[in-house]
Amino acid sequence: MRLPANLPLVSSWHSNTLDGQHLRVIWPRWKGNPPGLTGPVKGGVIIETLAERFNFTYEMVRVTENRLEPQGKERGLFNYLWDNQCDLLVIGVGLTHGRFKVVDVTTPMAFESYRFLIPVQGDTANINAVIKPFQWPVWLGLAISIIFVIIVLQLLEFYLDYRSLCETSPSKVSNNGKITQRGWLYYVRRAGKHYIYVFGNLMSQGGHCRSNRLSYRFVAGVWCLAAFIFVQAYTSILFTYIVTPINQPLIKSVYDIVEHNDIQFLVRKGSTLNQFISDPNATGILLKLRKKLNSFPNSQCNFISECINMIKPGSKNTFADAHSPQLEVIKRHFDQTKKCDMQLASESFLTVFVSIALQKNSRHTDTINRGIMELAQSGLMDYWDLKFHPSSPCTANTKSGYKKAETSISLKNLTGAFVVLLIGFSLSFLAFLCELIFSVPQRQMFKTKKVVNLVMEPPTNAEEPTIN
């Protein structure tokens, strides 16, 4: 899609210095260059549109370098501008103070934020799903509420029975106020029934209310309402924890990188981020990232492909680059493997302005600036971003650049439920064994008593002796 030929320029009164000119252009992604070089995907259509708008011709200059500034004896792409070997450098030039001094940069054609590419972690057993819906203060409050309700119900029943006995049968109450026929042990045993009632409502099983008194039923009704709220809130949140994928990302932000010693940080040598990190005057998080780079060997790569090869499932490597190239990497990997093995960390880092570079004090800078602003104002820049960066199934409709695969619920999602079931069966079996052990003396006593009764009691069907 190009601008119409009869569309007036935004600043048409300015002279067109490109009219009839022939430019030498460097676009690293040109098919004549070696594969793996970095540059904007839309660079080719930008140059073609500008050439048609401002009536100039151009030719591509072949390059093999992948960095802007020269490093030691190795040349950079800026050398082509300094040596008058090219007129226009169509690459994502991040704006820095040092680059302003040596080249002319145009109006930004994009705003790129650095994102961290990380491998997708494997699923882990979701053991904590049963306790995750509530935080520990809620669990503590629930436990205290259960104990408090049981005690209140027990005291209410004791008081109501005591008052009832005093009113109906004063003789059953001793002089010191103690119940003669119903001691404290009686009510302690009955506390177990209150325990069953309280937990029965909490487990949505209901239970028998042991008293018809209004005060007792009022407390029981309040607990039923509270138990209903607890159960509904718990089951609603528990569902989300069960169906949510449990492959937690390696990192969420740049701070996770500097806080974990086992995470290796990768960056491209010629990137703007590496320039900021390598700055001797860097402070704060940039200084910590430089120490992180120096702590691991092979943390800097010449080509993106070298860093991408180190982002494998199970590894703890993360690669920082601009957002658009990262999306390309994820889509290319999915097209090759049909797997979403890579994802982007949820938080971005260091938004930079991306521009086109020309020779210092070039007379074409103003004209190129007008062209870039026209493309941006017409919406073509955004249109090309969507066209040349189509979403993949791994990045569709997600803000973080990664969409978890839609899979059915597996055993790992329900691990917590099976753990609770196993604990319940274990406790039930243990209680059954205890009942068997404690019932052995009672069975022996019952057998002994039965034998004694059979010996002592005469047979009922025996015939009476007759006297002849």
GROMACS .gro file of C-alpha atoms in nm:
model
  468
    1MET     CA    1   0.000   0.000   0.000
    2ARG     CA    2   0.145   0.334  -0.111
    3LEU     CA    3   0.041   0.694  -0.083
    4PRO     CA    4  -0.156   0.830  -0.381
    5ALA     CA    5   0.060   1.022  -0.625
    6ASN     CA    6  -0.164   1.331  -0.610
    7LEU     CA    7  -0.167   1.349  -0.227
    8PRO     CA    8  -0.015   1.687  -0.128
    9LEU     CA    9   0.283   1.691   0.102
   10VAL     CA   10   0.234   1.799   0.462
   11SER     CA   11   0.488   2.076   0.406
   12SER     CA   12   0.466   2.121   0.032
   13TRP     CA   13   0.636   2.459   0.041
   14HIS     CA   14   0.965   2.295   0.136
   15SER     CA   15   1.197   2.202  -0.149
   16ASN     CA   16   1.231   1.839  -0.243
   17THR     CA   17   1.605   1.776  -0.232
   18LEU     CA   18   1.553   1.414  -0.339
   19ASP     CA   19   1.392   1.496  -0.672
   20GLY     CA   20   1.587   1.313  -0.944
   21GLN     CA   21   1.855   1.190  -0.701
   22HIS     CA   22   2.002   0.841  -0.684
   23LEU     CA   23   2.061   0.709  -0.331
   24ARG     CA   24   2.266   0.420  -0.202
   25VAL     CA   25   2.061   0.251   0.066
   26ILE     CA   26   2.150  -0.008   0.328
   27TRP     CA   27   1.868  -0.230   0.446
   28PRO     CA   28   2.008  -0.535   0.631
   29ARG     CA   29   1.708  -0.752   0.545
   30TRP     CA   30   1.762  -0.710   0.171
   31LYS     CA   31   1.777  -1.048   0.001
   32GLY     CA   32   2.129  -0.980  -0.125
   33ASN     CA   33   2.265  -0.966   0.231
   34PRO     CA   34   2.352  -1.270   0.441
   35PRO     CA   35   2.057  -1.407   0.640
   36GLY     CA   36   2.032  -1.328   1.009
   37LEU     CA   37   2.098  -0.953   0.991
   38THR     CA   38   1.873  -0.729   1.199
   39GLY     CA   39   1.651  -0.455   1.063
   40PRO     CA   40   1.289  -0.342   1.035
   41VAL     CA   41   1.076  -0.575   0.824
   42LYS     CA   42   0.888  -0.279   0.680
   43GLY     CA   43   1.212  -0.106   0.575
   44GLY     CA   44   1.184  -0.217   0.214
   45VAL     CA   45   0.832  -0.083   0.162
   46ILE     CA   46   0.926   0.242   0.339
   47ILE     CA   47   1.209   0.307   0.093
   48GLU     CA   48   0.993   0.211  -0.202
   49THR     CA   49   0.712   0.445  -0.092
   50LEU     CA   50   0.949   0.735  -0.023
   51ALA     CA   51   1.117   0.687  -0.362
   52GLU     CA   52   0.780   0.710  -0.534
   53ARG     CA   53   0.672   1.012  -0.330
   54PHE     CA   54   0.990   1.218  -0.371
   55ASN     CA   55   1.089   1.097  -0.720
   56PHE     CA   56   1.430   0.944  -0.655
   57THR     CA   57   1.592   0.616  -0.743
   58TYR     CA   58   1.797   0.394  -0.518
   59GLU     CA   59   2.020   0.091  -0.509
   60MET     CA   60   2.087  -0.152  -0.225
   61VAL     CA   61   2.437  -0.179  -0.080
   62ARG     CA   62   2.543  -0.523   0.032
   63VAL     CA   63   2.665  -0.547   0.392
   64THR     CA   64   2.771  -0.823   0.630
   65GLU     CA   65   2.795  -0.628   0.956
   66ASN     CA   66   2.522  -0.654   1.217
   67ARG     CA   67   2.615  -0.365   1.449
   68LEU     CA   68   2.594   0.010   1.410
   69GLU     CA   69   2.910   0.129   1.580
   70PRO     CA   70   3.249  -0.022   1.489
   71GLN     CA   71   3.413  -0.235   1.754
   72GLY     CA   72   3.789  -0.253   1.751
   73LYS     CA   73   3.905  -0.348   1.403
   74GLU     CA   74   3.558  -0.467   1.303
   75ARG     CA   75   3.352  -0.225   1.096
   76GLY     CA   76   2.999  -0.119   1.176
   77LEU     CA   77   2.714   0.002   0.959
   78PHE     CA   78   2.795   0.362   1.048
   79ASN     CA   79   3.125   0.320   0.866
   80TYR     CA   80   2.935   0.310   0.537
   81LEU     CA   81   2.792   0.654   0.613
   82TRP     CA   82   3.123   0.796   0.731
   83ASP     CA   83   3.312   0.660   0.427
   84ASN     CA   84   3.046   0.794   0.189
   85GLN     CA   85   2.957   0.442   0.076
   86CYS     CA   86   2.585   0.490   0.136
   87ASP     CA   87   2.338   0.776   0.181
   88LEU     CA   88   2.060   0.618   0.384
   89LEU     CA   89   2.070   0.354   0.656
   90VAL     CA   90   1.729   0.191   0.700
   91ILE     CA   91   1.767   0.013   1.029
   92GLY     CA   92   1.628   0.053   1.378
   93VAL     CA   93   1.864   0.321   1.509
   94GLY     CA   94   1.798   0.378   1.877
   95LEU     CA   95   1.848   0.739   1.977
   96THR     CA   96   2.151   0.794   2.199
   97HIS     CA   97   2.362   1.102   2.271
   98GLY     CA   98   2.666   0.947   2.105
   99ARG     CA   99   2.484   0.869   1.782
  100PHE     CA  100   2.348   1.222   1.752
  101LYS     CA  101   2.708   1.342   1.726
  102VAL     CA  102   2.816   1.117   1.439
  103VAL     CA  103   2.505   1.073   1.216
  104ASP     CA  104   2.177   1.242   1.133
  105VAL     CA  105   1.872   1.058   1.265
  106THR     CA  106   1.522   1.112   1.134
  107THR     CA  107   1.190   1.148   1.308
  108PRO     CA  108   1.119   0.820   1.491
  109MET     CA  109   0.937   0.574   1.272
  110ALA     CA  110   0.849   0.343   1.564
  111PHE     CA  111   0.853   0.317   1.941
  112GLU     CA  112   0.996  -0.014   2.052
  113SER     CA  113   1.015  -0.155   2.403
  114TYR     CA  114   1.259  -0.427   2.494
  115ARG     CA  115   1.099  -0.758   2.588
  116PHE     CA  116   1.250  -1.068   2.741
  117LEU     CA  117   1.217  -1.390   2.546
  118ILE     CA  118   1.206  -1.693   2.776
  119PRO     CA  119   1.143  -2.066   2.728
  120VAL     CA  120   0.805  -2.206   2.822
  121GLN     CA  121   0.834  -2.400   3.144
  122GLY     CA  122   0.688  -2.749   3.174
  123ASP     CA  123   0.373  -2.821   3.370
  124THR     CA  124   0.416  -2.886   3.740
  125ALA     CA  125   0.188  -3.066   3.981
  126ASN     CA  126  -0.077  -2.828   4.110
  127ILE     CA  127  -0.059  -2.950   4.469
  128ASN     CA  128  -0.138  -2.616   4.631
  129ALA     CA  129  -0.459  -2.562   4.433
  130VAL     CA  130  -0.669  -2.677   4.731
  131ILE     CA  131  -0.534  -2.407   4.964
  132LYS     CA  132  -0.468  -2.131   4.707
  133PRO     CA  133  -0.824  -1.986   4.694
  134PHE     CA  134  -0.781  -1.843   5.046
  135GLN     CA  135  -0.483  -1.662   5.189
  136TRP     CA  136  -0.351  -1.777   5.524
  137PRO     CA  137  -0.539  -1.505   5.724
  138VAL     CA  138  -0.867  -1.639   5.581
  139TRP     CA  139  -0.780  -1.998   5.671
  140LEU     CA  140  -0.681  -1.888   6.021
  141GLY     CA  141  -1.004  -1.691   6.063
  142LEU     CA  142  -1.205  -1.990   5.941
  143ALA     CA  143  -1.037  -2.223   6.192
  144ILE     CA  144  -1.098  -1.979   6.477
  145SER     CA  145  -1.462  -1.940   6.368
  146ILE     CA  146  -1.516  -2.317   6.371
  147ILE     CA  147  -1.376  -2.352   6.723
  148PHE     CA  148  -1.569  -2.049   6.845
  149VAL     CA  149  -1.903  -2.171   6.702
  150ILE     CA  150  -1.858  -2.518   6.853
  151ILE     CA  151  -1.782  -2.368   7.196
  152VAL     CA  152  -2.078  -2.126   7.178
  153LEU     CA  153  -2.321  -2.401   7.076
  154GLN     CA  154  -2.194  -2.624   7.354
  155LEU     CA  155  -2.223  -2.354   7.619
  156LEU     CA  156  -2.570  -2.257   7.497
  157GLU     CA  157  -2.690  -2.616   7.517
  158PHE     CA  158  -2.539  -2.661   7.862
  159TYR     CA  159  -2.695  -2.338   7.990
  160LEU     CA  160  -3.036  -2.412   7.842
  161ASP     CA  161  -3.039  -2.765   7.984
  162TYR     CA  162  -2.921  -2.641   8.321
  163ARG     CA  163  -3.194  -2.374   8.336
  164SER     CA  164  -3.454  -2.623   8.221
  165LEU     CA  165  -3.357  -2.868   8.500
  166CYS     CA  166  -3.363  -2.591   8.759
  167GLU     CA  167  -3.714  -2.494   8.657
  168THR     CA  168  -3.864  -2.841   8.619
  169SER     CA  169  -3.665  -3.067   8.856
  170PRO     CA  170  -3.477  -2.870   9.124
  171SER     CA  171  -3.398  -3.196   9.303
  172LYS     CA  172  -3.162  -3.299   9.021
  173VAL     CA  173  -2.936  -3.002   9.094
  174SER     CA  174  -2.703  -3.019   9.398
  175ASN     CA  175  -2.655  -2.742   9.651
  176ASN     CA  176  -2.339  -2.612   9.483
  177GLY     CA  177  -2.514  -2.574   9.148
  178LYS     CA  178  -2.377  -2.891   8.980
  179ILE     CA  179  -2.599  -3.120   8.783
  180THR     CA  180  -2.625  -3.453   8.961
  181GLN     CA  181  -2.743  -3.672   8.677
  182ARG     CA  182  -2.568  -3.500   8.382
  183GLY     CA  183  -2.205  -3.430   8.457
  184TRP     CA  184  -1.955  -3.238   8.250
  185LEU     CA  185  -1.841  -3.556   8.076
  186TYR     CA  186  -2.186  -3.587   7.927
  187TYR     CA  187  -2.157  -3.250   7.757
  188VAL     CA  188  -1.802  -3.313   7.645
  189ARG     CA  189  -1.922  -3.622   7.463
  190ARG     CA  190  -2.202  -3.425   7.305
  191ALA     CA  191  -1.949  -3.169   7.175
  192GLY     CA  192  -1.862  -3.420   6.905
  193LYS     CA  193  -2.211  -3.387   6.766
  194HIS     CA  194  -2.172  -3.009   6.750
  195TYR     CA  195  -1.843  -3.068   6.569
  196ILE     CA  196  -2.024  -3.282   6.311
  197TYR     CA  197  -2.298  -3.020   6.271
  198VAL     CA  198  -2.051  -2.734   6.215
  199PHE     CA  199  -1.839  -2.927   5.965
  200GLY     CA  200  -2.145  -3.075   5.798
  201ASN     CA  201  -2.267  -2.729   5.705
  202LEU     CA  202  -1.919  -2.628   5.595
  203MET     CA  203  -1.905  -2.930   5.363
  204SER     CA  204  -2.256  -2.858   5.229
  205GLN     CA  205  -2.391  -3.174   5.400
  206GLY     CA  206  -2.623  -3.007   5.649
  207GLY     CA  207  -2.695  -3.144   5.992
  208HIS     CA  208  -2.952  -3.180   6.269
  209CYS     CA  209  -3.003  -2.877   6.494
  210ARG     CA  210  -3.007  -3.021   6.845
  211SER     CA  211  -3.221  -2.754   7.012
  212ASN     CA  212  -3.542  -2.572   6.931
  213ARG     CA  213  -3.453  -2.271   7.143
  214LEU     CA  214  -3.439  -1.940   6.957
  215SER     CA  215  -3.093  -1.839   7.081
  216TYR     CA  216  -2.944  -2.175   6.981
  217ARG     CA  217  -3.107  -2.170   6.638
  218PHE     CA  218  -3.002  -1.809   6.586
  219VAL     CA  219  -2.633  -1.901   6.629
  220ALA     CA  220  -2.679  -2.209   6.410
  221GLY     CA  221  -2.850  -1.998   6.139
  222VAL     CA  222  -2.570  -1.742   6.139
  223TRP     CA  223  -2.317  -2.022   6.096
  224CYS     CA  224  -2.518  -2.169   5.807
  225LEU     CA  225  -2.509  -1.833   5.629
  226ALA     CA  226  -2.136  -1.788   5.693
  227ALA     CA  227  -2.064  -2.145   5.581
  228PHE     CA  228  -2.262  -2.084   5.260
  229ILE     CA  229  -2.053  -1.774   5.182
  230PHE     CA  230  -1.728  -1.956   5.256
  231VAL     CA  231  -1.822  -2.256   5.041
  232GLN     CA  232  -1.938  -2.048   4.743
  233ALA     CA  233  -1.631  -1.825   4.749
  234TYR     CA  234  -1.398  -2.123   4.783
  235THR     CA  235  -1.549  -2.331   4.504
  236SER     CA  236  -1.564  -2.036   4.266
  237ILE     CA  237  -1.198  -1.947   4.310
  238LEU     CA  238  -1.089  -2.311   4.324
  239PHE     CA  239  -1.226  -2.365   3.973
  240THR     CA  240  -0.996  -2.097   3.831
  241TYR     CA  241  -0.691  -2.249   3.999
  242ILE     CA  242  -0.772  -2.593   3.861
  243VAL     CA  243  -0.828  -2.495   3.497
  244THR     CA  244  -0.548  -2.236   3.482
  245PRO     CA  245  -0.226  -2.374   3.324
  246ILE     CA  246   0.043  -2.423   3.584
  247ASN     CA  247   0.354  -2.361   3.376
  248GLN     CA  248   0.478  -2.054   3.559
  249PRO     CA  249   0.701  -1.823   3.350
  250LEU     CA  250   1.074  -1.815   3.416
  251ILE     CA  251   1.064  -1.441   3.487
  252LYS     CA  252   0.805  -1.164   3.489
  253SER     CA  253   1.025  -0.855   3.478
  254VAL     CA  254   1.386  -0.740   3.459
  255TYR     CA  255   1.407  -0.746   3.838
  256ASP     CA  256   1.369  -1.123   3.841
  257ILE     CA  257   1.684  -1.146   3.628
  258VAL     CA  258   1.905  -0.958   3.872
  259GLU     CA  259   1.754  -1.125   4.180
  260HIS     CA  260   1.810  -1.484   4.067
  261ASN     CA  261   2.167  -1.600   4.020
  262ASP     CA  262   2.075  -1.904   3.811
  263ILE     CA  263   1.911  -1.703   3.530
  264GLN     CA  264   2.144  -1.617   3.240
  265PHE     CA  265   2.085  -1.290   3.057
  266LEU     CA  266   2.154  -1.274   2.681
  267VAL     CA  267   2.179  -0.964   2.463
  268ARG     CA  268   2.290  -0.884   2.110
  269LYS     CA  269   2.620  -0.698   2.088
  270GLY     CA  270   2.500  -0.430   1.847
  271SER     CA  271   2.171  -0.355   2.021
  272THR     CA  272   2.085  -0.023   2.181
  273LEU     CA  273   2.027  -0.197   2.512
  274ASN     CA  274   2.383  -0.329   2.506
  275GLN     CA  275   2.504   0.026   2.444
  276PHE     CA  276   2.323   0.149   2.754
  277ILE     CA  277   2.447  -0.144   2.962
  278SER     CA  278   2.807  -0.099   2.847
  279ASP     CA  279   2.807   0.270   2.929
  280PRO     CA  280   3.072   0.332   3.200
  281ASN     CA  281   2.836   0.585   3.360
  282ALA     CA  282   2.547   0.339   3.381
  283THR     CA  283   2.373   0.319   3.718
  284GLY     CA  284   2.081   0.141   3.879
  285ILE     CA  285   1.932  -0.155   3.698
  286LEU     CA  286   2.163  -0.108   3.396
  287LEU     CA  287   2.467  -0.151   3.618
  288LYS     CA  288   2.319  -0.469   3.766
  289LEU     CA  289   2.252  -0.604   3.417
  290ARG     CA  290   2.614  -0.536   3.318
  291LYS     CA  291   2.734  -0.737   3.617
  292LYS     CA  292   2.492  -1.010   3.514
  293LEU     CA  293   2.637  -1.018   3.162
  294ASN     CA  294   2.992  -1.033   3.295
  295SER     CA  295   2.908  -1.319   3.531
  296PHE     CA  296   2.820  -1.560   3.248
  297PRO     CA  297   3.026  -1.658   2.945
  298ASN     CA  298   2.881  -1.617   2.596
  299SER     CA  299   2.618  -1.371   2.720
  300GLN     CA  300   2.659  -1.151   2.410
  301CYS     CA  301   2.592  -1.278   2.060
  302ASN     CA  302   2.653  -1.127   1.717
  303PHE     CA  303   2.332  -1.254   1.558
  304ILE     CA  304   1.985  -1.305   1.697
  305SER     CA  305   1.990  -1.667   1.586
  306GLU     CA  306   2.284  -1.738   1.816
  307CYS     CA  307   2.088  -1.618   2.119
  308ILE     CA  308   1.767  -1.788   2.008
  309ASN     CA  309   1.941  -2.125   1.992
  310MET     CA  310   2.008  -2.094   2.365
  311ILE     CA  311   1.640  -2.039   2.450
  312LYS     CA  312   1.530  -2.399   2.490
  313PRO     CA  313   1.261  -2.558   2.711
  314GLY     CA  314   1.412  -2.644   3.047
  315SER     CA  315   1.687  -2.382   3.025
  316LYS     CA  316   1.707  -2.067   3.236
  317ASN     CA  317   1.819  -1.828   2.964
  318THR     CA  318   1.642  -1.508   2.867
  319PHE     CA  319   1.712  -1.295   2.562
  320ALA     CA  320   1.639  -0.921   2.552
  321ASP     CA  321   1.551  -0.752   2.224
  322ALA     CA  322   1.291  -0.519   2.074
  323HIS     CA  323   0.931  -0.630   2.076
  324SER     CA  324   0.884  -0.670   1.699
  325PRO     CA  325   1.185  -0.899   1.643
  326GLN     CA  326   1.078  -1.109   1.940
  327LEU     CA  327   0.735  -1.164   1.787
  328GLU     CA  328   0.902  -1.267   1.461
  329VAL     CA  329   1.114  -1.520   1.645
  330ILE     CA  330   0.813  -1.675   1.819
  331LYS     CA  331   0.615  -1.699   1.495
  332ARG     CA  332   0.909  -1.843   1.299
  333HIS     CA  333   0.971  -2.103   1.568
  334PHE     CA  334   0.603  -2.200   1.569
  335ASP     CA  335   0.596  -2.231   1.188
  336GLN     CA  336   0.893  -2.467   1.205
  337THR     CA  337   0.796  -2.680   1.507
  338LYS     CA  338   0.420  -2.619   1.551
  339LYS     CA  339   0.493  -2.573   1.922
  340CYS     CA  340   0.473  -2.274   2.154
  341ASP     CA  341   0.806  -2.331   2.326
  342MET     CA  342   0.885  -1.960   2.364
  343GLN     CA  343   0.705  -1.676   2.532
  344LEU     CA  344   0.759  -1.315   2.635
  345ALA     CA  345   0.785  -1.197   2.993
  346SER     CA  346   0.480  -1.003   3.101
  347GLU     CA  347   0.663  -0.674   3.167
  348SER     CA  348   0.864  -0.477   2.912
  349PHE     CA  349   1.178  -0.275   2.970
  350LEU     CA  350   1.340   0.037   2.826
  351THR     CA  351   1.122   0.187   2.551
  352VAL     CA  352   1.338   0.337   2.272
  353PHE     CA  353   1.272   0.549   1.962
  354VAL     CA  354   1.364   0.380   1.634
  355SER     CA  355   1.479   0.603   1.347
  356ILE     CA  356   1.655   0.603   1.009
  357ALA     CA  357   2.014   0.731   0.985
  358LEU     CA  358   2.177   0.954   0.723
  359GLN     CA  359   2.520   1.107   0.683
  360LYS     CA  360   2.597   1.383   0.929
  361ASN     CA  361   2.459   1.720   0.807
  362SER     CA  362   2.296   1.554   0.507
  363ARG     CA  363   2.087   1.786   0.292
  364HIS     CA  364   1.824   1.514   0.257
  365THR     CA  365   1.747   1.488   0.630
  366ASP     CA  366   1.455   1.735   0.628
  367THR     CA  367   1.296   1.574   0.325
  368ILE     CA  368   1.320   1.223   0.475
  369ASN     CA  369   1.177   1.362   0.801
  370ARG     CA  370   0.874   1.496   0.617
  371GLY     CA  371   0.825   1.162   0.445
  372ILE     CA  372   0.841   0.966   0.772
  373MET     CA  373   0.587   1.202   0.934
  374GLU     CA  374   0.353   1.166   0.636
  375LEU     CA  375   0.368   0.787   0.660
  376ALA     CA  376   0.303   0.798   1.033
  377GLN     CA  377   0.014   1.045   1.009
  378SER     CA  378  -0.153   0.851   0.728
  379GLY     CA  379  -0.153   0.535   0.938
  380LEU     CA  380   0.069   0.339   0.700
  381MET     CA  381   0.331   0.270   0.965
  382ASP     CA  382   0.073   0.100   1.186
  383TYR     CA  383  -0.073  -0.082   0.888
  384TRP     CA  384   0.267  -0.222   0.789
  385ASP     CA  385   0.335  -0.328   1.147
  386LEU     CA  386   0.019  -0.538   1.141
  387LYS     CA  387   0.087  -0.667   0.791
  388PHE     CA  388   0.448  -0.772   0.841
  389HIS     CA  389   0.404  -0.895   1.198
  390PRO     CA  390   0.102  -1.124   1.181
  391SER     CA  391   0.010  -1.294   1.504
  392SER     CA  392   0.071  -1.663   1.555
  393PRO     CA  393  -0.133  -1.904   1.769
  394CYS     CA  394   0.125  -1.843   2.042
  395THR     CA  395   0.072  -1.466   2.046
  396ALA     CA  396  -0.288  -1.419   1.937
  397ASN     CA  397  -0.499  -1.179   2.144
  398THR     CA  398  -0.254  -1.151   2.431
  399LYS     CA  399  -0.090  -0.843   2.577
  400SER     CA  400   0.214  -1.033   2.695
  401GLY     CA  401   0.291  -1.180   2.353
  402TYR     CA  402   0.220  -1.536   2.457
  403LYS     CA  403  -0.094  -1.740   2.460
  404LYS     CA  404  -0.099  -2.061   2.658
  405ALA     CA  405  -0.208  -2.364   2.465
  406GLU     CA  406  -0.568  -2.470   2.518
  407THR     CA  407  -0.550  -2.818   2.666
  408SER     CA  408  -0.786  -3.036   2.863
  409ILE     CA  409  -0.748  -3.073   3.238
  410SER     CA  410  -0.480  -3.326   3.323
  411LEU     CA  411  -0.391  -3.514   3.639
  412LYS     CA  412  -0.140  -3.244   3.731
  413ASN     CA  413  -0.420  -2.988   3.753
  414LEU     CA  414  -0.609  -3.209   4.001
  415THR     CA  415  -0.310  -3.320   4.205
  416GLY     CA  416  -0.426  -3.122   4.507
  417ALA     CA  417  -0.767  -3.289   4.506
  418PHE     CA  418  -0.614  -3.635   4.490
  419VAL     CA  419  -0.374  -3.546   4.771
  420VAL     CA  420  -0.669  -3.449   4.991
  421LEU     CA  421  -0.847  -3.771   4.893
  422LEU     CA  422  -0.539  -3.976   4.980
  423ILE     CA  423  -0.504  -3.803   5.316
  424GLY     CA  424  -0.871  -3.865   5.389
  425PHE     CA  425  -0.844  -4.233   5.302
  426SER     CA  426  -0.530  -4.263   5.515
  427LEU     CA  427  -0.698  -4.105   5.817
  428SER     CA  428  -1.006  -4.323   5.767
  429PHE     CA  429  -0.795  -4.637   5.750
  430LEU     CA  430  -0.599  -4.530   6.058
  431ALA     CA  431  -0.923  -4.468   6.249
  432PHE     CA  432  -1.048  -4.809   6.139
  433LEU     CA  433  -0.732  -4.977   6.271
  434CYS     CA  434  -0.764  -4.791   6.602
  435GLU     CA  435  -1.125  -4.904   6.634
  436LEU     CA  436  -1.019  -5.263   6.573
  437ILE     CA  437  -0.741  -5.240   6.833
  438PHE     CA  438  -0.958  -5.079   7.099
  439SER     CA  439  -1.243  -5.321   7.036
  440VAL     CA  440  -1.033  -5.634   7.098
  441PRO     CA  441  -1.066  -5.623   7.482
  442GLN     CA  442  -1.437  -5.554   7.453
  443ARG     CA  443  -1.486  -5.850   7.221
  444GLN     CA  444  -1.289  -6.076   7.457
  445MET     CA  445  -1.496  -5.954   7.752
  446PHE     CA  446  -1.815  -6.009   7.557
  447LYS     CA  447  -1.712  -6.366   7.464
  448THR     CA  448  -1.614  -6.445   7.825
  449LYS     CA  449  -1.943  -6.311   7.959
  450LYS     CA  450  -2.135  -6.511   7.701
  451VAL     CA  451  -1.956  -6.832   7.796
  452VAL     CA  452  -2.022  -6.774   8.165
  453ASN     CA  453  -2.391  -6.714   8.099
  454LEU     CA  454  -2.416  -7.035   7.900
  455VAL     CA  455  -2.253  -7.232   8.183
  456MET     CA  456  -2.453  -7.076   8.465
  457GLU     CA  457  -2.793  -7.083   8.299
  458PRO     CA  458  -2.965  -7.424   8.265
  459PRO     CA  459  -3.094  -7.522   7.925
  460THR     CA  460  -3.446  -7.396   7.873
  461ASN     CA  461  -3.560  -7.697   7.666
  462ALA     CA  462  -3.433  -7.966   7.907
  463GLU     CA  463  -3.694  -8.211   8.027
  464GLU     CA  464  -3.773  -8.218   8.403
  465PRO     CA  465  -3.669  -8.540   8.583
  466THR     CA  466  -3.956  -8.777   8.667
  467ILE     CA  467  -3.995  -8.976   8.992
  468ASN     CA  468  -4.093  -9.336   8.950
   0.00000   0.00000   0.00000
